[in-house]
Coordinates of C-alpha atoms in Angstrom, one line a residue:
Chain K
M9 CA 232.8 53.8 100.5
P10 CA 233.4 55.9 97.5
F11 CA 231.6 58.6 96.9
Q12 CA 229.4 58.4 93.4
P13 CA 227.9 61.8 92.0
Q14 CA 224.2 60.6 91.9
L15 CA 222.7 61.9 88.7
N16 CA 219.7 63.7 88.8
G17 CA 217.3 60.8 88.3
S18 CA 215.4 61.8 84.2
S19 CA 212.5 61.1 84.3
N20 CA 210.4 59.7 81.2
A21 CA 209.7 63.6 80.0
D22 CA 212.8 64.3 79.7
Q23 CA 214.3 61.5 78.6
R24 CA 211.5 61.8 76.0
L25 CA 212.5 65.8 75.5
S26 CA 215.8 64.7 74.5
Q27 CA 215.0 62.3 71.9
I28 CA 212.5 64.9 70.5
I29 CA 215.3 67.2 70.3
K30 CA 218.1 65.0 68.7
L31 CA 215.5 64.6 65.9
K32 CA 217.1 67.3 64.8
H33 CA 220.0 65.9 64.0
L34 CA 217.8 64.4 61.0
E35 CA 217.5 68.3 59.7
K36 CA 220.6 68.5 57.7
P37 CA 221.2 69.7 54.2
E38 CA 221.9 67.4 51.3
P39 CA 225.3 66.2 50.3
A40 CA 225.5 68.8 47.0
F41 CA 224.8 71.7 49.6
W42 CA 228.6 70.9 51.1
H43 CA 230.2 71.2 47.5
A44 CA 228.6 74.5 47.3
F45 CA 229.5 75.1 50.5
E46 CA 233.2 74.5 50.0
Q47 CA 232.9 76.7 46.4
E48 CA 231.6 79.7 48.1
F49 CA 234.3 79.5 50.7
R50 CA 237.3 79.4 48.7
N51 CA 235.8 82.3 46.3
R52 CA 235.6 84.2 50.4
Q53 CA 239.3 82.9 51.3
L54 CA 240.7 84.2 48.1
T55 CA 238.6 87.6 48.7
S56 CA 239.8 88.0 51.9
F57 CA 243.4 87.7 50.8
V58 CA 243.1 90.6 48.3
Q59 CA 240.8 92.4 50.2
V60 CA 241.9 96.4 51.5
Q61 CA 239.7 97.6 54.4
P62 CA 238.7 100.9 53.9
W63 CA 240.8 103.6 56.1
H64 CA 238.0 104.5 58.0
I65 CA 237.0 100.9 59.3
Q66 CA 240.9 100.2 59.9
L67 CA 241.1 103.3 62.4
K68 CA 238.1 102.3 63.7
R69 CA 239.1 98.5 64.5
K70 CA 242.5 99.7 65.9
S71 CA 241.1 103.0 68.5
S72 CA 238.5 99.8 69.5
L73 CA 241.3 97.7 70.0
A74 CA 243.7 100.1 72.1
A75 CA 240.3 101.3 73.7
R76 CA 240.0 97.8 75.0
K77 CA 243.5 97.8 75.9
A78 CA 243.7 101.1 77.5
W79 CA 240.7 101.4 79.6
R80 CA 242.0 100.6 82.7
P81 CA 244.4 103.1 82.9
I82 CA 242.3 105.8 81.3
A83 CA 239.3 104.7 84.1
T84 CA 242.3 105.5 86.8
A85 CA 243.4 108.7 85.2
A86 CA 239.6 110.0 84.9
T87 CA 239.1 108.9 88.4
A88 CA 242.0 110.6 89.7
A89 CA 240.8 113.9 87.9
L90 CA 237.6 114.1 89.6
A91 CA 238.8 113.4 92.9
V92 CA 241.2 116.6 92.3
F93 CA 238.3 118.6 90.4
A94 CA 235.7 117.7 93.7
T95 CA 238.6 118.9 96.4
I96 CA 239.4 122.0 94.6
S97 CA 235.8 122.7 94.3
V98 CA 235.0 122.3 98.3
R99 CA 236.9 124.1 99.0
H100 CA 236.1 127.4 97.1
L101 CA 232.5 126.5 98.7
V102 CA 233.7 127.0 102.4
Q103 CA 231.7 129.5 104.2
P104 CA 233.4 133.1 103.8
T105 CA 234.6 135.2 106.7
A106 CA 233.0 138.2 107.9
D107 CA 235.3 140.6 106.1
Q108 CA 234.4 138.7 102.8
V109 CA 230.8 139.4 103.8
A110 CA 230.7 143.4 103.9
P111 CA 232.0 144.1 100.5
V112 CA 229.4 141.4 99.3
A113 CA 226.6 142.9 101.9
S114 CA 227.7 147.0 99.9
A115 CA 227.6 145.0 96.5
I116 CA 224.4 143.8 96.7
A117 CA 223.1 147.0 98.3
A118 CA 224.6 149.0 95.5
A119 CA 223.0 146.7 93.0
E120 CA 219.2 147.6 94.5
P121 CA 217.0 150.0 92.8
D122 CA 217.3 153.4 94.3
A123 CA 216.4 153.5 98.1
F124 CA 215.1 157.1 99.5
F125 CA 214.0 158.2 102.9
V126 CA 212.9 161.3 104.1
V127 CA 213.7 162.8 107.6
Q128 CA 210.8 164.0 109.8
A129 CA 212.3 164.8 113.1
A130 CA 210.4 166.3 115.4
E131 CA 213.4 168.5 116.1
Q132 CA 216.1 169.6 113.9
R133 CA 219.4 167.4 114.4
K134 CA 222.4 169.8 114.7
D135 CA 224.8 167.3 116.0
T136 CA 225.1 165.2 113.0
N137 CA 227.6 165.7 110.1
P138 CA 226.1 167.0 107.8
P139 CA 223.4 168.1 109.7
V140 CA 220.0 166.8 108.9
S141 CA 217.6 168.9 108.0
N142 CA 213.9 168.3 108.6
K143 CA 211.6 166.9 105.7
T144 CA 214.5 166.1 103.5
I145 CA 214.5 163.6 101.1
Y146 CA 218.0 161.6 101.3
Q147 CA 219.2 158.9 98.7
V148 CA 220.6 156.2 100.4
T149 CA 224.4 155.9 98.0
E150 CA 225.6 152.8 100.7
L151 CA 223.8 150.5 103.3
S152 CA 226.6 148.3 105.0
S153 CA 225.8 145.8 108.0
S154 CA 229.5 145.7 109.0
Y155 CA 229.0 148.9 111.1
G156 CA 230.3 147.0 113.8
K157 CA 227.3 146.5 116.2
E158 CA 224.2 143.6 116.0
S159 CA 221.3 145.8 115.1
D160 CA 222.7 148.7 113.6
Y161 CA 224.0 149.4 110.1
Q162 CA 225.6 152.5 108.5
V163 CA 223.6 154.6 106.0
N164 CA 225.5 156.5 104.0
A165 CA 223.0 159.4 101.9
M166 CA 222.9 162.4 99.9
P167 CA 219.9 164.6 99.9
V168 CA 218.3 164.8 96.8
S169 CA 215.2 166.5 94.7
L170 CA 212.5 164.9 93.8
S171 CA 209.3 165.9 91.7
Q172 CA 205.9 165.5 93.1
G173 CA 203.2 164.7 90.8
P174 CA 199.3 165.6 91.1
S175 CA 198.5 163.3 93.4
G176 CA 200.9 164.2 96.2
Q177 CA 203.0 161.6 95.9
T178 CA 206.8 161.5 94.8
L179 CA 206.9 159.9 91.7
G180 CA 208.5 156.2 91.2
T181 CA 209.0 156.1 95.0
K182 CA 206.2 154.1 97.6
T183 CA 207.0 154.8 101.7
I184 CA 207.7 151.3 102.9
R185 CA 208.4 152.1 106.5
T186 CA 208.3 155.3 109.0
Q187 CA 211.5 154.8 111.3
E188 CA 210.8 156.8 114.6
R189 CA 214.8 157.1 115.2
Y190 CA 217.8 157.0 113.2
Chain F
M11 CA 237.1 61.2 96.2
S12 CA 236.0 64.7 97.2
I13 CA 232.9 65.6 95.8
S14 CA 234.5 68.3 94.1
K15 CA 236.9 66.1 92.2
A16 CA 234.2 63.8 91.4
I17 CA 232.2 66.6 89.4
D18 CA 235.2 67.6 88.2
K19 CA 236.2 64.2 86.8
T20 CA 232.8 64.6 85.1
L21 CA 233.4 67.8 83.2
V22 CA 236.7 67.5 82.1
S23 CA 237.4 67.1 78.7
T24 CA 237.8 63.6 77.9
P25 CA 241.3 62.1 76.7
E26 CA 238.9 61.8 72.9
R27 CA 238.9 65.5 73.6
R28 CA 242.4 66.5 74.8
Q29 CA 243.6 64.8 71.5
E30 CA 241.4 66.5 68.8
A31 CA 242.1 69.8 70.5
D32 CA 246.3 68.7 70.1
Q33 CA 245.7 67.5 66.8
D34 CA 243.6 70.8 65.7
L35 CA 246.5 72.7 67.2
A36 CA 248.8 71.2 65.3
I37 CA 247.2 72.3 61.6
V38 CA 246.6 75.8 63.3
H39 CA 250.5 75.9 63.7
K40 CA 250.8 75.1 60.0
V41 CA 248.4 77.2 58.8
Q42 CA 250.5 80.3 61.0
G43 CA 253.5 79.0 59.4
G44 CA 251.9 79.7 56.1
D45 CA 250.3 76.3 54.8
V46 CA 247.0 78.8 54.0
D47 CA 245.7 75.2 52.4
A48 CA 246.2 73.3 56.1
F49 CA 243.4 75.5 57.0
D50 CA 240.9 73.3 54.9
E51 CA 241.3 70.4 56.8
L52 CA 239.8 72.4 59.9
V53 CA 236.9 73.7 57.4
T54 CA 236.1 70.3 56.7
K55 CA 236.2 68.7 60.2
Y56 CA 233.9 71.2 61.5
R57 CA 231.5 72.6 59.2
E58 CA 228.8 70.3 59.7
R59 CA 228.5 71.1 63.4
I60 CA 228.7 75.0 63.1
Y61 CA 226.4 74.8 60.6
A62 CA 223.9 72.7 63.0
V63 CA 224.5 75.2 65.9
V64 CA 223.9 78.4 63.4
Y65 CA 221.0 76.7 61.6
N66 CA 219.1 75.7 65.4
L67 CA 219.1 79.5 66.5
T68 CA 218.2 81.0 63.6
S69 CA 215.8 78.5 62.2
N70 CA 216.8 79.6 58.5
R71 CA 219.2 77.1 56.5
E72 CA 219.8 80.4 53.8
D73 CA 220.8 82.7 56.7
A74 CA 223.0 79.2 58.4
S75 CA 225.1 78.9 55.4
D76 CA 225.9 82.4 55.3
L77 CA 226.7 82.8 59.1
T78 CA 228.8 79.6 58.7
Q79 CA 230.8 80.9 56.1
D80 CA 231.5 84.1 57.8
A81 CA 232.7 82.1 60.8
F82 CA 235.1 80.6 59.2
I83 CA 236.4 83.8 57.3
K84 CA 236.5 85.3 60.8
A85 CA 238.5 82.5 61.8
F86 CA 240.8 82.3 59.0
Q87 CA 241.3 85.7 59.0
S88 CA 242.0 85.6 62.8
V89 CA 243.9 82.3 63.1
G90 CA 247.3 84.6 63.2
R91 CA 246.5 85.4 66.8
F92 CA 245.3 82.1 68.0
Q93 CA 247.4 81.6 70.9
G94 CA 246.1 78.4 72.1
K95 CA 244.8 78.9 75.4
S96 CA 241.8 77.5 74.9
S97 CA 240.8 74.7 72.4
F98 CA 240.3 75.6 68.5
F99 CA 237.1 74.0 68.8
T100 CA 235.9 76.2 71.5
W101 CA 237.4 79.2 69.7
L102 CA 235.9 78.6 66.3
Y103 CA 232.5 78.0 68.5
R104 CA 233.4 81.1 69.8
I105 CA 233.6 82.8 66.6
A106 CA 230.4 81.5 65.6
L107 CA 228.2 82.3 68.0
N108 CA 229.0 85.4 68.5
T109 CA 228.5 85.8 65.0
T110 CA 224.8 84.5 64.7
L111 CA 224.1 86.3 68.2
T112 CA 224.9 89.4 66.4
H113 CA 222.8 88.8 63.2
L114 CA 219.9 87.5 65.1
R115 CA 220.2 91.1 67.4
K116 CA 220.0 92.9 64.2
N117 CA 217.5 90.9 62.5
K118 CA 215.5 91.1 65.6
L119 CA 212.1 92.1 63.5
R120 CA 212.9 90.6 60.0
R121 CA 213.2 86.8 61.1
F122 CA 211.9 84.5 58.0
F123 CA 212.0 80.5 58.8
S124 CA 213.2 78.2 56.4
F125 CA 213.7 74.5 57.6
E126 CA 215.9 71.9 56.4
K127 CA 214.1 68.7 55.3
M128 CA 214.5 65.9 57.7
N129 CA 216.7 63.3 56.4
D130 CA 214.7 60.4 54.9
E131 CA 217.2 57.6 55.7
D132 CA 217.6 57.7 59.3
H133 CA 213.8 57.6 60.2
S134 CA 213.6 54.4 61.5
T135 CA 214.4 55.3 65.5
G136 CA 212.7 53.2 67.9
F137 CA 210.9 56.8 69.3
I138 CA 209.7 57.6 65.8
E139 CA 208.4 54.0 65.7
Q140 CA 206.7 54.4 69.5
L141 CA 205.3 57.7 68.7
T142 CA 203.6 56.3 65.4
T143 CA 202.2 53.3 67.3
D144 CA 200.9 55.5 70.2
S145 CA 199.4 57.7 67.3
D146 CA 196.7 57.1 64.3
S147 CA 199.3 59.1 62.0
D148 CA 201.6 57.7 59.5
K149 CA 205.1 58.0 59.9
N150 CA 205.6 60.9 57.6
T151 CA 203.0 63.1 59.1
L152 CA 203.9 62.3 62.8
M153 CA 207.7 63.6 61.9
N154 CA 206.4 66.5 60.0
E155 CA 204.2 67.6 62.6
L156 CA 206.6 66.9 65.2
Q157 CA 209.3 69.0 63.4
E158 CA 207.3 72.1 63.2
K159 CA 205.8 71.8 66.9
L160 CA 209.5 71.2 68.4
N161 CA 211.2 74.2 65.9
D162 CA 207.9 76.9 66.7
A163 CA 208.9 75.6 70.5
F164 CA 212.5 76.4 70.1
Q165 CA 211.7 79.9 68.6
K166 CA 210.2 80.9 71.5
L167 CA 213.1 80.3 73.5
S168 CA 215.5 83.1 74.2
A169 CA 218.7 82.8 72.3
K170 CA 221.0 82.2 75.3
H171 CA 218.1 79.2 76.2
R172 CA 218.2 78.2 72.7
T173 CA 222.2 78.2 72.7
V174 CA 222.7 76.1 75.4
I175 CA 220.1 73.8 74.5
T176 CA 221.4 73.2 71.3
L177 CA 225.1 72.9 72.5
Y178 CA 224.1 70.6 75.0
E179 CA 221.3 68.0 73.4
I180 CA 222.1 68.4 69.7
D181 CA 225.7 69.3 69.8
G182 CA 226.3 67.1 72.9
L183 CA 229.2 69.2 74.7
S184 CA 229.6 69.0 78.0
H185 CA 228.2 71.7 80.9
K186 CA 232.1 73.0 81.4
E187 CA 232.8 73.2 77.2
I188 CA 229.7 74.9 77.1
A189 CA 230.2 77.1 79.8
E190 CA 233.6 78.0 78.4
I191 CA 232.1 78.9 74.7
V192 CA 229.5 81.2 76.0
G193 CA 231.4 83.0 78.8
S194 CA 229.3 81.6 81.7
S195 CA 229.7 79.7 84.6
V196 CA 229.2 75.9 84.9
G197 CA 226.2 76.9 87.3
T198 CA 224.5 79.5 84.6
V199 CA 224.7 76.7 82.6
R200 CA 222.9 74.3 84.0
S201 CA 220.2 76.9 85.3
R202 CA 219.7 77.9 81.2
L203 CA 219.0 74.4 80.5
H204 CA 216.9 73.6 83.5
Y205 CA 214.8 76.4 82.4
A206 CA 215.0 75.6 78.6
K207 CA 213.9 71.8 79.0
Q208 CA 211.1 72.6 81.3
F209 CA 209.6 75.2 78.7
L210 CA 210.4 72.7 76.1
Q211 CA 208.3 70.1 77.7
A212 CA 205.1 72.0 78.8
E213 CA 205.5 73.1 74.9
L214 CA 205.4 69.6 73.6
K215 CA 203.5 67.9 76.3
D216 CA 201.0 66.4 73.8
Y217 CA 204.9 64.6 72.7
V218 CA 206.8 63.9 75.9
Q219 CA 203.8 62.4 78.4

């Protein structure tokens, strides 16, 4: 038995609705309307022959036409450029080596506010070069963490003279830590 | 016969449509060859149908007149680029639809309704007679009431739903033809039609049930 597509049984409501909607066929203009329509259309048709679009509208139309045709290759090129840029950027973000860290640490140290320390040795040490004098104020000139040992660091410092205020505190400085060994 | 072929059979262009498309293409070739006056044949052939579609989308006769003119002018200006990939009728409808939808989008907040009068000569449909019998109103009162309710309900539909119901119920196009014109799948057209009908039935339940 050949297949016969079954139509969805239109309910009475569907049929009535179709009939109601078809009443809109009755909403149509008078014949005189079409005479005026023809004349108007003829005028506009003739105008369209002689009308020259302003240059900026012509340019806009041609650009949008060109853009519509060219979007695929442009999108492909843009995607490729982004991929190249991302690859280059990632390389710059790779973790730096130890050799690269030291100068950075030195630079950071150099940018910090001036640091001072006071040597208060139980006994004067003469084995350093130059010899460290007791209660001398030294200004740190370089702090490097690449001295070689894990917890050691190298301090380069020079003796300085700072004035004392009435409170006995050295102006502009504060004791942040007392280090027994240095 | 397979199911898909059976369904396709109901949806493909009828021989009448194919003949119509061939005739239109011949006229288009004449216009492209320089016979500008030949375009008037196409205008005369399609103006009422295009006007009806645009009018039912806008519910404003003045706008419908302007937009129909716009559509034909655009078609005239572009006819040189028409390559016959679709029928001229589909192409023209698409221009009219896009022109109208653009107008509706731009004038969302400034909508004024201006309805055509119902043509008195064609009132004597069996359906109207039945409705008149069912109610106590006279024919003219009933017709006016129905027109108002129907147009109110139509305007509550979104533009895309109004489009499919107009093309299907008023213009008598097939699902496939509508799908070609609006640029959707047949399934989408059916789905929108179903929704639009359900909605209108609810709005017009006093007349439908």
